[in-house]
mmCIF file of C-alpha atoms in Angstrom:
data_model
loop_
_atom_site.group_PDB
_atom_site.id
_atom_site.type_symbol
_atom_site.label_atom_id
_atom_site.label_comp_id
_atom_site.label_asym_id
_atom_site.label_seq_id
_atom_site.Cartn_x
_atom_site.Cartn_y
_atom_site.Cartn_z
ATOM 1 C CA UNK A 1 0.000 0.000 0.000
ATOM 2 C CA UNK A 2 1.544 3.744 -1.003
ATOM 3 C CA UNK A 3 0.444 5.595 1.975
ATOM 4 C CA UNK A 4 0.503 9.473 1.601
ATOM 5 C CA UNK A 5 0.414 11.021 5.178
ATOM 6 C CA UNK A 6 -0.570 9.360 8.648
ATOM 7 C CA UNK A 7 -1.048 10.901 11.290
ATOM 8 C CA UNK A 8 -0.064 9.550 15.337
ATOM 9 C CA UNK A 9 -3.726 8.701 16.661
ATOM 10 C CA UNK A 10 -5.075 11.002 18.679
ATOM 11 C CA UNK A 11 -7.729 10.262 21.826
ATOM 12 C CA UNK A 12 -10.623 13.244 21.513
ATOM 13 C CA UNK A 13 -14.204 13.129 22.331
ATOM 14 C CA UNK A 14 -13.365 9.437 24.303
ATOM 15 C CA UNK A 15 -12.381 7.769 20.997
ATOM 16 C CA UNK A 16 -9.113 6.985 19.726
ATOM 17 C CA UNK A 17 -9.020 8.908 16.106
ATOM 18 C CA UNK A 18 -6.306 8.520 12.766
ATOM 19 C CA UNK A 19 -6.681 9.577 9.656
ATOM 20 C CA UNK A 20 -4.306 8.084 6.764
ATOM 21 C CA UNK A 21 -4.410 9.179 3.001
ATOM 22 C CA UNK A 22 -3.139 7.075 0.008
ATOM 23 C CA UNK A 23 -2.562 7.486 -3.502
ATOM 24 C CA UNK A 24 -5.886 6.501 -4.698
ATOM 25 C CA UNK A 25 -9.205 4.708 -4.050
ATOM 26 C CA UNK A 26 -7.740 1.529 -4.229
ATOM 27 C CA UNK A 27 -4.735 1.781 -1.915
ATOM 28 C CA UNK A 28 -7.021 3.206 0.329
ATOM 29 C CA UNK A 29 -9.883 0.579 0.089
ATOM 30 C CA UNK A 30 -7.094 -2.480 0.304
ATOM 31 C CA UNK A 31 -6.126 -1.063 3.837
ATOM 32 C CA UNK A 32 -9.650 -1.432 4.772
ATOM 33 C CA UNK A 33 -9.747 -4.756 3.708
ATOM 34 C CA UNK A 34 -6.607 -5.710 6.307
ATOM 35 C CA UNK A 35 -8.326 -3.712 9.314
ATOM 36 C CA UNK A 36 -11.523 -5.820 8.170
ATOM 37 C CA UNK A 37 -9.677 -8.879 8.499
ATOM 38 C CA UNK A 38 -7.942 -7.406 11.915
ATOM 39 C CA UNK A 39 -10.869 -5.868 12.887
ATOM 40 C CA UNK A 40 -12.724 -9.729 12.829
ATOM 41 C CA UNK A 41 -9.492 -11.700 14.218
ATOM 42 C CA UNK A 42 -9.758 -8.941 17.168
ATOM 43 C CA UNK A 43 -13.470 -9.502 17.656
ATOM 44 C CA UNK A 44 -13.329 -5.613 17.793
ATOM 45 C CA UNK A 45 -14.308 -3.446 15.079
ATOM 46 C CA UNK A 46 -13.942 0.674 14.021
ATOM 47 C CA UNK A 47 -16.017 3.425 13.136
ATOM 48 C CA UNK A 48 -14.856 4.373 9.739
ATOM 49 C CA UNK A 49 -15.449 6.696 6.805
ATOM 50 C CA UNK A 50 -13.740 6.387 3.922
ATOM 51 C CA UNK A 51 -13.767 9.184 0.465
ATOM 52 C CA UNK A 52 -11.714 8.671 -2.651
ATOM 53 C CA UNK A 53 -7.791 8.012 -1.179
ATOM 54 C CA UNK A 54 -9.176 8.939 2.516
ATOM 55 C CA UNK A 55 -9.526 6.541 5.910
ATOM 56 C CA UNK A 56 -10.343 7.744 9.044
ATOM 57 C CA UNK A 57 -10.832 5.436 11.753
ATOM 58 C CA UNK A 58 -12.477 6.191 15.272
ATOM 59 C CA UNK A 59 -11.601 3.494 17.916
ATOM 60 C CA UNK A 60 -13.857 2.940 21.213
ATOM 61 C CA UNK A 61 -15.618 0.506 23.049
ATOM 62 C CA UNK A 62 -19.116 0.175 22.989
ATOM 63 C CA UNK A 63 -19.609 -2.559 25.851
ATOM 64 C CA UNK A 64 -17.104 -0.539 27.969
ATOM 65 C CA UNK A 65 -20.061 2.627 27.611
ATOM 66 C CA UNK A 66 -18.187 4.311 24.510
ATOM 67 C CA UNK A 67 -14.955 4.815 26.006
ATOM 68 C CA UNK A 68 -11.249 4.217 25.182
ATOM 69 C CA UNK A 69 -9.886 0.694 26.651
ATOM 70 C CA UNK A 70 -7.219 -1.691 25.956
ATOM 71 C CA UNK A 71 -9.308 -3.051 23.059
ATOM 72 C CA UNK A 72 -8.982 -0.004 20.945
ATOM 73 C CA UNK A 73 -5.115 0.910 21.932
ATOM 74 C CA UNK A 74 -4.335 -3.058 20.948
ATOM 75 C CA UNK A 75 -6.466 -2.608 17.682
ATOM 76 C CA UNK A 76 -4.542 1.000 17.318
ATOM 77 C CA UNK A 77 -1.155 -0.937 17.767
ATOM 78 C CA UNK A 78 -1.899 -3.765 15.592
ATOM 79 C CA UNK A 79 -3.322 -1.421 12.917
ATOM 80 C CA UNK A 80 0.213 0.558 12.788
ATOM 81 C CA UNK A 81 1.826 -2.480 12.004
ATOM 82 C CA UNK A 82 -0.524 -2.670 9.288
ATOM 83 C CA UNK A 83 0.707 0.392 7.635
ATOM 84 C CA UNK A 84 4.800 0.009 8.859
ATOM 85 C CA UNK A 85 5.212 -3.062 7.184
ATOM 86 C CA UNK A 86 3.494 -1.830 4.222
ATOM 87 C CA UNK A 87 5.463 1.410 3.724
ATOM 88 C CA UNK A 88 7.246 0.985 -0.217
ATOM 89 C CA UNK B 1 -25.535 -11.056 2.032
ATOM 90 C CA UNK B 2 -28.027 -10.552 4.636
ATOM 91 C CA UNK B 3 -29.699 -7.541 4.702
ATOM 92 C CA UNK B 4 -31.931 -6.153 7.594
ATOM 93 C CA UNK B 5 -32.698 -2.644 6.693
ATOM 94 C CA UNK B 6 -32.890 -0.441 3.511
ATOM 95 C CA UNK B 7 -34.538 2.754 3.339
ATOM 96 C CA UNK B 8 -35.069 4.533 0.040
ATOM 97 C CA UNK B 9 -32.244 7.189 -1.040
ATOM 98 C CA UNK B 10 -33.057 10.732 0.259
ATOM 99 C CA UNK B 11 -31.534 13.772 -0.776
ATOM 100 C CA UNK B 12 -30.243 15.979 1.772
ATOM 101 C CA UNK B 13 -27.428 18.822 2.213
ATOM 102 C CA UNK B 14 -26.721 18.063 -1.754
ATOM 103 C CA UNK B 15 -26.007 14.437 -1.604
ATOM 104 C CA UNK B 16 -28.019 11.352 -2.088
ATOM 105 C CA UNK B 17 -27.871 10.108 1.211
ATOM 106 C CA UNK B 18 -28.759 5.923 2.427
ATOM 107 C CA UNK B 19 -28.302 4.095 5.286
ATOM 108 C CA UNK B 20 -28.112 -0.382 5.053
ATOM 109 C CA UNK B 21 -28.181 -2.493 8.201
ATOM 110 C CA UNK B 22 -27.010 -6.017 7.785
ATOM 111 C CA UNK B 23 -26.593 -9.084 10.118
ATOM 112 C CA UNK B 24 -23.217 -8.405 11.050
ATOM 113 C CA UNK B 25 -19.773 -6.831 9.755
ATOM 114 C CA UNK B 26 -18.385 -9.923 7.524
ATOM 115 C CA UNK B 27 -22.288 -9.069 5.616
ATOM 116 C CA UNK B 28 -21.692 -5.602 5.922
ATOM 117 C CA UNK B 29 -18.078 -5.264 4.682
ATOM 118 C CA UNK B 30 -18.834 -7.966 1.607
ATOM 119 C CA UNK B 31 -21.462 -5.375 0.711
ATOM 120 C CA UNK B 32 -18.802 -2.641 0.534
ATOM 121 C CA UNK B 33 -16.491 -4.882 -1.309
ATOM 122 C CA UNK B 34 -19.049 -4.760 -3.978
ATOM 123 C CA UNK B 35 -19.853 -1.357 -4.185
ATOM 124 C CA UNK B 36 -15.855 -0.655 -4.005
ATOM 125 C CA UNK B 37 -15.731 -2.760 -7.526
ATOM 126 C CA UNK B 38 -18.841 -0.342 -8.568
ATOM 127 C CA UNK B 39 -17.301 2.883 -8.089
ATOM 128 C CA UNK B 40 -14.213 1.925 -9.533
ATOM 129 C CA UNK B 41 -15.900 0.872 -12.522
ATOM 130 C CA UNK B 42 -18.026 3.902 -12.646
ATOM 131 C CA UNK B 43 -15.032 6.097 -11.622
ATOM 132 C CA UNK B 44 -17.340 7.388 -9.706
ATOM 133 C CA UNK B 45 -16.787 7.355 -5.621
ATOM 134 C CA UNK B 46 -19.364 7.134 -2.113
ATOM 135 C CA UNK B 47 -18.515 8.512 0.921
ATOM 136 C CA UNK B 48 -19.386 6.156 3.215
ATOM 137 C CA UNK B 49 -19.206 4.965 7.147
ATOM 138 C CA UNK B 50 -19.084 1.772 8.602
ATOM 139 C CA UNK B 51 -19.861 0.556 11.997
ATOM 140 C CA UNK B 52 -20.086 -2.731 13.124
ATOM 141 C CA UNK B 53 -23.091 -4.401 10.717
ATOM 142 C CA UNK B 54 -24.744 -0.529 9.143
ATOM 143 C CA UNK B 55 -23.727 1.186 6.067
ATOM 144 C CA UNK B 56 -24.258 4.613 5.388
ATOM 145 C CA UNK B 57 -23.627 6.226 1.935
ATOM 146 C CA UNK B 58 -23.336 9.739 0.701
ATOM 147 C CA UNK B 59 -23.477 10.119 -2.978
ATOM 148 C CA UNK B 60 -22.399 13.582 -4.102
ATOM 149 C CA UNK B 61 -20.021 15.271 -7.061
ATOM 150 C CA UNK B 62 -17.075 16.683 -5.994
ATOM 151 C CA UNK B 63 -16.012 18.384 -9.523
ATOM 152 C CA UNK B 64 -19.651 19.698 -9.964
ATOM 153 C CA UNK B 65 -19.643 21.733 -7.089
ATOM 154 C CA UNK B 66 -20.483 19.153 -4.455
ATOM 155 C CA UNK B 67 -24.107 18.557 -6.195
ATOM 156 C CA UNK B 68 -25.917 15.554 -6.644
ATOM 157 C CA UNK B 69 -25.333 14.848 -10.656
ATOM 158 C CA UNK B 70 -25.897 11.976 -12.874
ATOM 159 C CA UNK B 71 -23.124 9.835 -12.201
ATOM 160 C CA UNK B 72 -24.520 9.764 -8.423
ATOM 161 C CA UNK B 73 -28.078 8.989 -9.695
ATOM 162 C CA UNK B 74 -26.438 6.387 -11.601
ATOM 163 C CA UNK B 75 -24.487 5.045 -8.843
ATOM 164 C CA UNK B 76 -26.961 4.772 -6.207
ATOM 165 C CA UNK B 77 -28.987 2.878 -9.237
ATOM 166 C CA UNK B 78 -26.229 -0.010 -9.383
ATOM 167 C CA UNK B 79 -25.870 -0.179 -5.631
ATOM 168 C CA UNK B 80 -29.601 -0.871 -5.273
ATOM 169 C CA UNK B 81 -29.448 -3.221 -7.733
ATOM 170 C CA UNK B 82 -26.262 -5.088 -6.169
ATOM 171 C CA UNK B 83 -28.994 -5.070 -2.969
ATOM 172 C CA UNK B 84 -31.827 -6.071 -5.016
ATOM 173 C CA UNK B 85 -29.770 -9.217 -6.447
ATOM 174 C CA UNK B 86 -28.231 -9.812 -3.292
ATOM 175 C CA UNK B 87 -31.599 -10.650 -0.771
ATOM 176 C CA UNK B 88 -32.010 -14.026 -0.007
#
């Protein structure tokens, strides 16, 4: 994946928040498919809106009462990975 | 895919706006998976937000002026037929 800019995540309103850009729609769309496939292994899934070459991703916990907890900073972790190892 | 809830398109704010609630995530994401092949083929792309197993699209033209135009009508046509096809 050719990511453009990411950003650290950043904790407002009680949810952990990142935005990335890629080149395109597809870069962008095959990252979603890996957090999918994270998202499922994790049995903890985002809030996400994606446009054109744009993901942003808004971690919390809905069980925990829509806070941040260890579910979304393990998600967070494992989602960096995503995008280290896929730097060209 | 399993789908729970469609309501018709609306227009509001200058978009074409729908929301989709399926069974669960796997039913929701193969749903965007589709409409991902869609838009590339249309060249034509949603915003859109996922969360758990709902959907929400936002069908607008950027290079119009951020108006609802043809290609969106068209769009929102394919994606309700993908739906249509698609109930079991």
């Amino acid at each position: 994946m050719e990511r453009i800019l990411q950003k650290q995540w950043e904790e407002k309103d009680k949810k952990l928040y990142k935005a990335v850009i890629f080149k395109d729609f597809q870069e962008a769309f095959l990252f979603m498919i890996r957090v999918a496939f994270l998202a499922e292994k994790n049995n903890h899934h985002p809030k996400w809106t994606n446009e054109w070459n744009k993901v942003e991703i808004w971690l919390y916990t809905h069980d925990a009462g829509d806070v941040v907890t260890e579910k979304d900073r393990n998600l967070a972790k494992e989602i960096d990975k995503l995008l280290e190892v896929e730097i060209r």
